[in-house]
Amino acid sequence: MHMTPSVRDRADAAEASKIDSLKAFRSPGRGFWSDVPESDWTDWRWQLKHRITNLASIERLMPTLTPEERAGVQLANTKLAMAITPYFFNLIDPADEHCPIRQQVIPRLEETHTAPWEMSDPCGEDSHSPVPGLVHRYPDRVLFLVTDRCAAYCRYCTRSRLVSNATGYDFHPEFDRQIDYIARTPSIRDVLLSGGDPLLFSDEKLEYLLSRLRAIPHIEFLRIGTRIPLFLPQRITPALCAMLKQYHPLFLSIHSNHPRELTTEVRDALGRLADAGIPLGNQSVLLKNVNDDAGVMKAHLQKLLMCRVRPYYIYQCDLIAGSSHLRASVRQGIHIMQQLRGHTTGYAVPQFVIDAPGGGGKVPINPEYVLSHNQDRVVFRNFEGKVFEYPEAADGTPLARPAQISETELV
Ligand SMILES: *Cc1c(COP(=O)(O)O)cnc(C)c1O
Ligand code: SF4
């Protein structure tokens, strides 16, 4: 359809103002809990104790629950529990069924639909576990699962077979066996603590694990995967940061999907971690109608930089059972990457990956930039589609005589 410039200008202006609004830092405020004393509201244990976990309490707060959501909440305890911290609940827009926050944490009936290619352990973690709770897929690093609990549960969780224990997996990590395996496997230099969420542990329990790992001479690098800075920023206390900074080099990978998750509380919590010298990365999952739009994704990634977080990965949603309604396409993921590289700060551009179904590890998925690699040149395009050439023989050696560089600009 032909649009007059003024219509297009207005559409562009509307899009720009939507993006500006997504990037603004706001506090969700106290919302439904305005009567609660400040000392309780800012206490992470109070937040955990008062999570929304059943139909009666969610319906009381949100009479606008749809029939699909109501059915999903009723079924959640047989699949993946529902739990939402009061702080995070206040980010949900009760008037918008498609609210990107709502879709991540409120169960839906569609979770009971399993596509033929979906699995309960899509990345084959259990078959790569030398001892329970330790996934040793790559030669030099391990995934160390420390708990099956999280502050809130993401409906697309790749580890929902064990997380929240709704299906009776009964995950009971034995730290001595896990640590013993790491200690007697000198090829391991990097340990990633995950779960569940390691930051749900008390400072003392977490420190016990970190100090035991640090005592192993071949462990160079520690990192923690956590969604707590988003679900429960109150947990990021000065005492926690002071403890963590004793175990450097320690990196933290947070998990945030949408710019509205990055509130003033979250920015402050991440600032405390960064001030403790902890390099911060972010992992997002590409989710339909949540962040599968290039403008929303770019706003999110730029806002992460404002929170001192370097975007690390965007994951294609794993083939976890019951996630079809949340899965965006690989094709759209590639399109988004194409809209990022060159169009914004390089630090804002993460790597798009598919964690290979069955257990092949994370594989980078990129837009194609190399058009051909001929006898005497590599032909490639830039972010604007302009074509360039680099003189090089097919075997990779420099050319004795520079090739004629053409100045043609295709596309
Ligand atoms: C993601 C993952 C890691 C860490 O991979 P990086 O690419 O180094 O971040 C390690 N082990 C397992 C099993 C993983 O799934
Ligand atoms: S925080 Fe991580 S482990 Fe916990 S439910 Fe969400 S995706 Fe799963």
mmCIF file of N, CA and C in Angstrom, residues 38-121:
data_model
loop_
_atom_site.group_PDB
_atom_site.id
_atom_site.type_symbol
_atom_site.label_atom_id
_atom_site.label_comp_id
_atom_site.label_asym_id
_atom_site.label_seq_id
_atom_site.Cartn_x
_atom_site.Cartn_y
_atom_site.Cartn_z
ATOM 1 N N GLU A 38 7.418 -0.887 54.160
ATOM 2 C CA GLU A 38 8.589 -0.839 53.280
ATOM 3 C C GLU A 38 9.624 -1.910 53.647
ATOM 4 N N SER A 39 9.783 -2.117 54.951
ATOM 5 C CA SER A 39 10.801 -3.085 55.395
ATOM 6 C C SER A 39 10.443 -4.502 54.946
ATOM 7 N N ASP A 40 9.161 -4.807 54.830
ATOM 8 C CA ASP A 40 8.758 -6.114 54.305
ATOM 9 C C ASP A 40 8.915 -6.152 52.785
ATOM 10 N N TRP A 41 8.435 -5.106 52.128
ATOM 11 C CA TRP A 41 8.437 -5.089 50.658
ATOM 12 C C TRP A 41 9.847 -5.249 50.091
ATOM 13 N N THR A 42 10.823 -4.649 50.759
ATOM 14 C CA THR A 42 12.194 -4.703 50.251
ATOM 15 C C THR A 42 12.963 -5.924 50.771
ATOM 16 N N ASP A 43 12.274 -6.771 51.536
ATOM 17 C CA ASP A 43 12.900 -7.963 52.107
ATOM 18 C C ASP A 43 12.653 -9.144 51.165
ATOM 19 N N TRP A 44 13.730 -9.718 50.620
ATOM 20 C CA TRP A 44 13.541 -10.771 49.608
ATOM 21 C C TRP A 44 12.833 -11.988 50.167
ATOM 22 N N ARG A 45 13.025 -12.250 51.457
ATOM 23 C CA ARG A 45 12.334 -13.416 52.027
ATOM 24 C C ARG A 45 10.830 -13.164 52.136
ATOM 25 N N TRP A 46 10.464 -11.895 52.410
ATOM 26 C CA TRP A 46 9.029 -11.551 52.426
ATOM 27 C C TRP A 46 8.443 -11.752 51.017
ATOM 28 N N GLN A 47 9.172 -11.271 50.016
ATOM 29 C CA GLN A 47 8.706 -11.422 48.636
ATOM 30 C C GLN A 47 8.497 -12.901 48.285
ATOM 31 N N LEU A 48 9.433 -13.756 48.684
ATOM 32 C CA LEU A 48 9.314 -15.182 48.375
ATOM 33 C C LEU A 48 8.119 -15.806 49.082
ATOM 34 N N LYS A 49 7.958 -15.423 50.351
ATOM 35 C CA LYS A 49 6.869 -15.992 51.140
ATOM 36 C C LYS A 49 5.509 -15.593 50.586
ATOM 37 N N HIS A 50 5.440 -14.436 49.944
ATOM 38 C CA HIS A 50 4.152 -13.934 49.468
ATOM 39 C C HIS A 50 3.951 -14.098 47.964
ATOM 40 N N ARG A 51 4.647 -15.050 47.380
ATOM 41 C CA ARG A 51 4.473 -15.285 45.946
ATOM 42 C C ARG A 51 3.059 -15.772 45.637
ATOM 43 N N ILE A 52 2.623 -15.456 44.420
ATOM 44 C CA ILE A 52 1.309 -15.905 43.956
ATOM 45 C C ILE A 52 1.508 -17.299 43.370
ATOM 46 N N THR A 53 0.841 -18.281 43.983
ATOM 47 C CA THR A 53 1.095 -19.673 43.590
ATOM 48 C C THR A 53 -0.170 -20.480 43.307
ATOM 49 N N ASN A 54 -1.349 -19.886 43.488
ATOM 50 C CA ASN A 54 -2.551 -20.695 43.235
ATOM 51 C C ASN A 54 -3.660 -19.866 42.604
ATOM 52 N N LEU A 55 -4.683 -20.582 42.143
ATOM 53 C CA LEU A 55 -5.758 -19.946 41.397
ATOM 54 C C LEU A 55 -6.509 -18.916 42.239
ATOM 55 N N ALA A 56 -6.776 -19.264 43.482
ATOM 56 C CA ALA A 56 -7.560 -18.343 44.318
ATOM 57 C C ALA A 56 -6.838 -17.005 44.457
ATOM 58 N N SER A 57 -5.528 -17.039 44.711
ATOM 59 C CA SER A 57 -4.840 -15.764 44.948
ATOM 60 C C SER A 57 -4.646 -14.986 43.648
ATOM 61 N N ILE A 58 -4.436 -15.662 42.544
ATOM 62 C CA ILE A 58 -4.258 -14.899 41.296
ATOM 63 C C ILE A 58 -5.598 -14.322 40.828
ATOM 64 N N GLU A 59 -6.688 -15.040 41.023
ATOM 65 C CA GLU A 59 -7.990 -14.512 40.593
ATOM 66 C C GLU A 59 -8.421 -13.324 41.437
ATOM 67 N N ARG A 60 -8.016 -13.349 42.699
ATOM 68 C CA ARG A 60 -8.349 -12.227 43.570
ATOM 69 C C ARG A 60 -7.654 -10.952 43.064
ATOM 70 N N LEU A 61 -6.395 -11.105 42.638
ATOM 71 C CA LEU A 61 -5.626 -9.935 42.195
ATOM 72 C C LEU A 61 -5.952 -9.571 40.750
ATOM 73 N N MET A 62 -6.356 -10.564 39.962
ATOM 74 C CA MET A 62 -6.511 -10.344 38.534
ATOM 75 C C MET A 62 -7.787 -10.995 38.014
ATOM 76 N N PRO A 63 -8.906 -10.325 38.188
ATOM 77 C CA PRO A 63 -10.169 -10.905 37.731
ATOM 78 C C PRO A 63 -10.236 -11.050 36.214
ATOM 79 N N THR A 64 -9.273 -10.456 35.514
ATOM 80 C CA THR A 64 -9.282 -10.502 34.048
ATOM 81 C C THR A 64 -8.588 -11.741 33.486
ATOM 82 N N LEU A 65 -8.302 -12.714 34.325
ATOM 83 C CA LEU A 65 -7.690 -13.950 33.843
ATOM 84 C C LEU A 65 -8.568 -14.550 32.738
ATOM 85 N N THR A 66 -7.937 -14.989 31.641
ATOM 86 C CA THR A 66 -8.720 -15.586 30.548
ATOM 87 C C THR A 66 -9.015 -17.062 30.876
ATOM 88 N N PRO A 67 -9.995 -17.666 30.196
ATOM 89 C CA PRO A 67 -10.279 -19.098 30.432
ATOM 90 C C PRO A 67 -9.039 -19.967 30.201
ATOM 91 N N GLU A 68 -8.221 -19.620 29.181
ATOM 92 C CA GLU A 68 -7.003 -20.406 28.895
ATOM 93 C C GLU A 68 -6.018 -20.302 30.064
ATOM 94 N N GLU A 69 -5.926 -19.094 30.621
ATOM 95 C CA GLU A 69 -5.010 -18.916 31.752
ATOM 96 C C GLU A 69 -5.538 -19.648 32.994
ATOM 97 N N ARG A 70 -6.843 -19.521 33.225
ATOM 98 C CA ARG A 70 -7.423 -20.170 34.410
ATOM 99 C C ARG A 70 -7.164 -21.689 34.343
ATOM 100 N N ALA A 71 -7.387 -22.268 33.172
ATOM 101 C CA ALA A 71 -7.145 -23.711 33.016
ATOM 102 C C ALA A 71 -5.650 -24.011 33.201
ATOM 103 N N GLY A 72 -4.807 -23.130 32.669
ATOM 104 C CA GLY A 72 -3.363 -23.323 32.798
ATOM 105 C C GLY A 72 -2.917 -23.293 34.256
ATOM 106 N N VAL A 73 -3.452 -22.353 35.026
ATOM 107 C CA VAL A 73 -3.082 -22.250 36.441
ATOM 108 C C VAL A 73 -3.504 -23.517 37.178
ATOM 109 N N GLN A 74 -4.683 -24.026 36.833
ATOM 110 C CA GLN A 74 -5.160 -25.237 37.521
ATOM 111 C C GLN A 74 -4.299 -26.451 37.214
ATOM 112 N N LEU A 75 -3.713 -26.479 36.010
ATOM 113 C CA LEU A 75 -2.905 -27.631 35.605
ATOM 114 C C LEU A 75 -1.426 -27.490 35.962
ATOM 115 N N ALA A 76 -1.044 -26.282 36.369
ATOM 116 C CA ALA A 76 0.390 -26.003 36.527
ATOM 117 C C ALA A 76 1.067 -26.942 37.516
ATOM 118 N N ASN A 77 0.374 -27.305 38.559
ATOM 119 C CA ASN A 77 1.048 -28.102 39.586
ATOM 120 C C ASN A 77 1.356 -29.531 39.163
ATOM 121 N N THR A 78 0.880 -29.920 37.964
ATOM 122 C CA THR A 78 1.263 -31.249 37.478
ATOM 123 C C THR A 78 2.341 -31.136 36.397
ATOM 124 N N LYS A 79 2.771 -29.912 36.068
ATOM 125 C CA LYS A 79 3.713 -29.743 34.963
ATOM 126 C C LYS A 79 4.908 -28.883 35.357
ATOM 127 N N LEU A 80 4.627 -27.618 35.614
ATOM 128 C CA LEU A 80 5.647 -26.683 36.106
ATOM 129 C C LEU A 80 4.868 -25.712 36.980
ATOM 130 N N ALA A 81 5.251 -25.627 38.233
ATOM 131 C CA ALA A 81 4.481 -24.834 39.187
ATOM 132 C C ALA A 81 4.380 -23.379 38.739
ATOM 133 N N MET A 82 3.348 -22.711 39.206
ATOM 134 C CA MET A 82 3.284 -21.259 39.040
ATOM 135 C C MET A 82 3.803 -20.625 40.334
ATOM 136 N N ALA A 83 4.624 -19.623 40.188
ATOM 137 C CA ALA A 83 5.039 -18.803 41.326
ATOM 138 C C ALA A 83 5.434 -17.455 40.740
ATOM 139 N N ILE A 84 4.922 -16.375 41.309
ATOM 140 C CA ILE A 84 5.255 -15.029 40.822
ATOM 141 C C ILE A 84 5.470 -14.150 42.057
ATOM 142 N N THR A 85 6.602 -13.498 42.125
ATOM 143 C CA THR A 85 6.839 -12.607 43.272
ATOM 144 C C THR A 85 5.905 -11.394 43.168
ATOM 145 N N PRO A 86 5.472 -10.850 44.310
ATOM 146 C CA PRO A 86 4.618 -9.652 44.264
ATOM 147 C C PRO A 86 5.249 -8.525 43.451
ATOM 148 N N TYR A 87 6.560 -8.315 43.631
ATOM 149 C CA TYR A 87 7.254 -7.280 42.869
ATOM 150 C C TYR A 87 7.042 -7.493 41.372
ATOM 151 N N PHE A 88 7.268 -8.709 40.879
ATOM 152 C CA PHE A 88 7.185 -8.974 39.438
ATOM 153 C C PHE A 88 5.739 -8.961 38.965
ATOM 154 N N PHE A 89 4.829 -9.395 39.850
ATOM 155 C CA PHE A 89 3.414 -9.418 39.488
ATOM 156 C C PHE A 89 2.929 -8.013 39.129
ATOM 157 N N ASN A 90 3.474 -7.015 39.821
ATOM 158 C CA ASN A 90 3.057 -5.634 39.560
ATOM 159 C C ASN A 90 3.471 -5.133 38.179
ATOM 160 N N LEU A 91 4.326 -5.878 37.490
ATOM 161 C CA LEU A 91 4.715 -5.481 36.135
ATOM 162 C C LEU A 91 3.708 -5.949 35.085
ATOM 163 N N ILE A 92 2.808 -6.843 35.492
ATOM 164 C CA ILE A 92 1.825 -7.381 34.541
ATOM 165 C C ILE A 92 0.740 -6.340 34.283
ATOM 166 N N ASP A 93 0.356 -6.227 33.019
ATOM 167 C CA ASP A 93 -0.766 -5.352 32.681
ATOM 168 C C ASP A 93 -2.047 -6.210 32.665
ATOM 169 N N PRO A 94 -2.909 -6.056 33.678
ATOM 170 C CA PRO A 94 -4.095 -6.914 33.762
ATOM 171 C C PRO A 94 -5.080 -6.666 32.627
ATOM 172 N N ALA A 95 -4.948 -5.523 31.961
ATOM 173 C CA ALA A 95 -5.879 -5.189 30.881
ATOM 174 C C ALA A 95 -5.420 -5.756 29.536
ATOM 175 N N ASP A 96 -4.210 -6.282 29.476
ATOM 176 C CA ASP A 96 -3.659 -6.721 28.197
ATOM 177 C C ASP A 96 -3.363 -8.226 28.229
ATOM 178 N N GLU A 97 -4.183 -8.974 27.510
ATOM 179 C CA GLU A 97 -3.994 -10.422 27.495
ATOM 180 C C GLU A 97 -2.632 -10.796 26.908
ATOM 181 N N HIS A 98 -2.094 -9.937 26.040
ATOM 182 C CA HIS A 98 -0.825 -10.235 25.376
ATOM 183 C C HIS A 98 0.362 -9.546 26.047
ATOM 184 N N CYS A 99 0.155 -9.066 27.266
ATOM 185 C CA CYS A 99 1.247 -8.414 28.001
ATOM 186 C C CYS A 99 2.480 -9.330 28.000
ATOM 187 N N PRO A 100 3.638 -8.791 27.587
ATOM 188 C CA PRO A 100 4.836 -9.633 27.460
ATOM 189 C C PRO A 100 5.331 -10.186 28.801
ATOM 190 N N ILE A 101 4.999 -9.531 29.880
ATOM 191 C CA ILE A 101 5.400 -10.036 31.204
ATOM 192 C C ILE A 101 4.479 -11.193 31.582
ATOM 193 N N ARG A 102 3.207 -10.951 31.378
ATOM 194 C CA ARG A 102 2.165 -11.937 31.700
ATOM 195 C C ARG A 102 2.417 -13.285 31.004
ATOM 196 N N GLN A 103 2.761 -13.218 29.714
ATOM 197 C CA GLN A 103 2.947 -14.461 28.958
ATOM 198 C C GLN A 103 4.117 -15.294 29.458
ATOM 199 N N GLN A 104 5.074 -14.640 30.115
ATOM 200 C CA GLN A 104 6.247 -15.381 30.575
ATOM 201 C C GLN A 104 5.991 -16.170 31.849
ATOM 202 N N VAL A 105 5.039 -15.713 32.668
ATOM 203 C CA VAL A 105 4.900 -16.340 33.994
ATOM 204 C C VAL A 105 3.512 -16.883 34.318
ATOM 205 N N ILE A 106 2.475 -16.493 33.566
ATOM 206 C CA ILE A 106 1.142 -17.038 33.848
ATOM 207 C C ILE A 106 0.897 -18.232 32.918
ATOM 208 N N PRO A 107 0.619 -19.390 33.522
ATOM 209 C CA PRO A 107 0.434 -20.600 32.707
ATOM 210 C C PRO A 107 -0.785 -20.475 31.803
ATOM 211 N N ARG A 108 -0.764 -21.225 30.726
ATOM 212 C CA ARG A 108 -1.894 -21.281 29.797
ATOM 213 C C ARG A 108 -2.203 -22.734 29.450
ATOM 214 N N LEU A 109 -3.429 -22.959 29.067
ATOM 215 C CA LEU A 109 -3.869 -24.305 28.684
ATOM 216 C C LEU A 109 -2.981 -24.897 27.588
ATOM 217 N N GLU A 110 -2.498 -24.029 26.681
ATOM 218 C CA GLU A 110 -1.673 -24.510 25.556
ATOM 219 C C GLU A 110 -0.438 -25.280 26.026
ATOM 220 N N GLU A 111 -0.037 -25.104 27.273
ATOM 221 C CA GLU A 111 1.125 -25.845 27.772
ATOM 222 C C GLU A 111 0.899 -27.345 27.796
ATOM 223 N N THR A 112 -0.360 -27.755 27.735
ATOM 224 C CA THR A 112 -0.635 -29.200 27.748
ATOM 225 C C THR A 112 -0.592 -29.798 26.345
ATOM 226 N N HIS A 113 -0.457 -28.936 25.314
ATOM 227 C CA HIS A 113 -0.344 -29.441 23.934
ATOM 228 C C HIS A 113 1.121 -29.711 23.633
ATOM 229 N N THR A 114 1.449 -30.953 23.376
ATOM 230 C CA THR A 114 2.834 -31.291 23.070
ATOM 231 C C THR A 114 2.959 -31.639 21.592
ATOM 232 N N ALA A 115 3.775 -30.872 20.884
ATOM 233 C CA ALA A 115 4.017 -31.164 19.462
ATOM 234 C C ALA A 115 4.893 -32.417 19.366
ATOM 235 N N PRO A 116 4.806 -33.147 18.241
ATOM 236 C CA PRO A 116 5.542 -34.423 18.122
ATOM 237 C C PRO A 116 7.052 -34.271 18.320
ATOM 238 N N TRP A 117 7.585 -33.106 17.984
ATOM 239 C CA TRP A 117 9.045 -32.921 18.076
ATOM 240 C C TRP A 117 9.474 -32.324 19.422
ATOM 241 N N GLU A 118 8.509 -32.112 20.311
ATOM 242 C CA GLU A 118 8.872 -31.546 21.612
ATOM 243 C C GLU A 118 9.262 -32.653 22.599
ATOM 244 N N MET A 119 10.094 -32.262 23.580
ATOM 245 C CA MET A 119 10.699 -33.251 24.486
ATOM 246 C C MET A 119 10.686 -32.749 25.917
ATOM 247 N N SER A 120 10.890 -33.649 26.868
ATOM 248 C CA SER A 120 10.958 -33.203 28.266
ATOM 249 C C SER A 120 12.386 -32.775 28.627
ATOM 250 N N ASP A 121 13.364 -33.279 27.876
ATOM 251 C CA ASP A 121 14.770 -32.903 28.121
ATOM 252 C C ASP A 121 15.380 -32.556 26.767
#
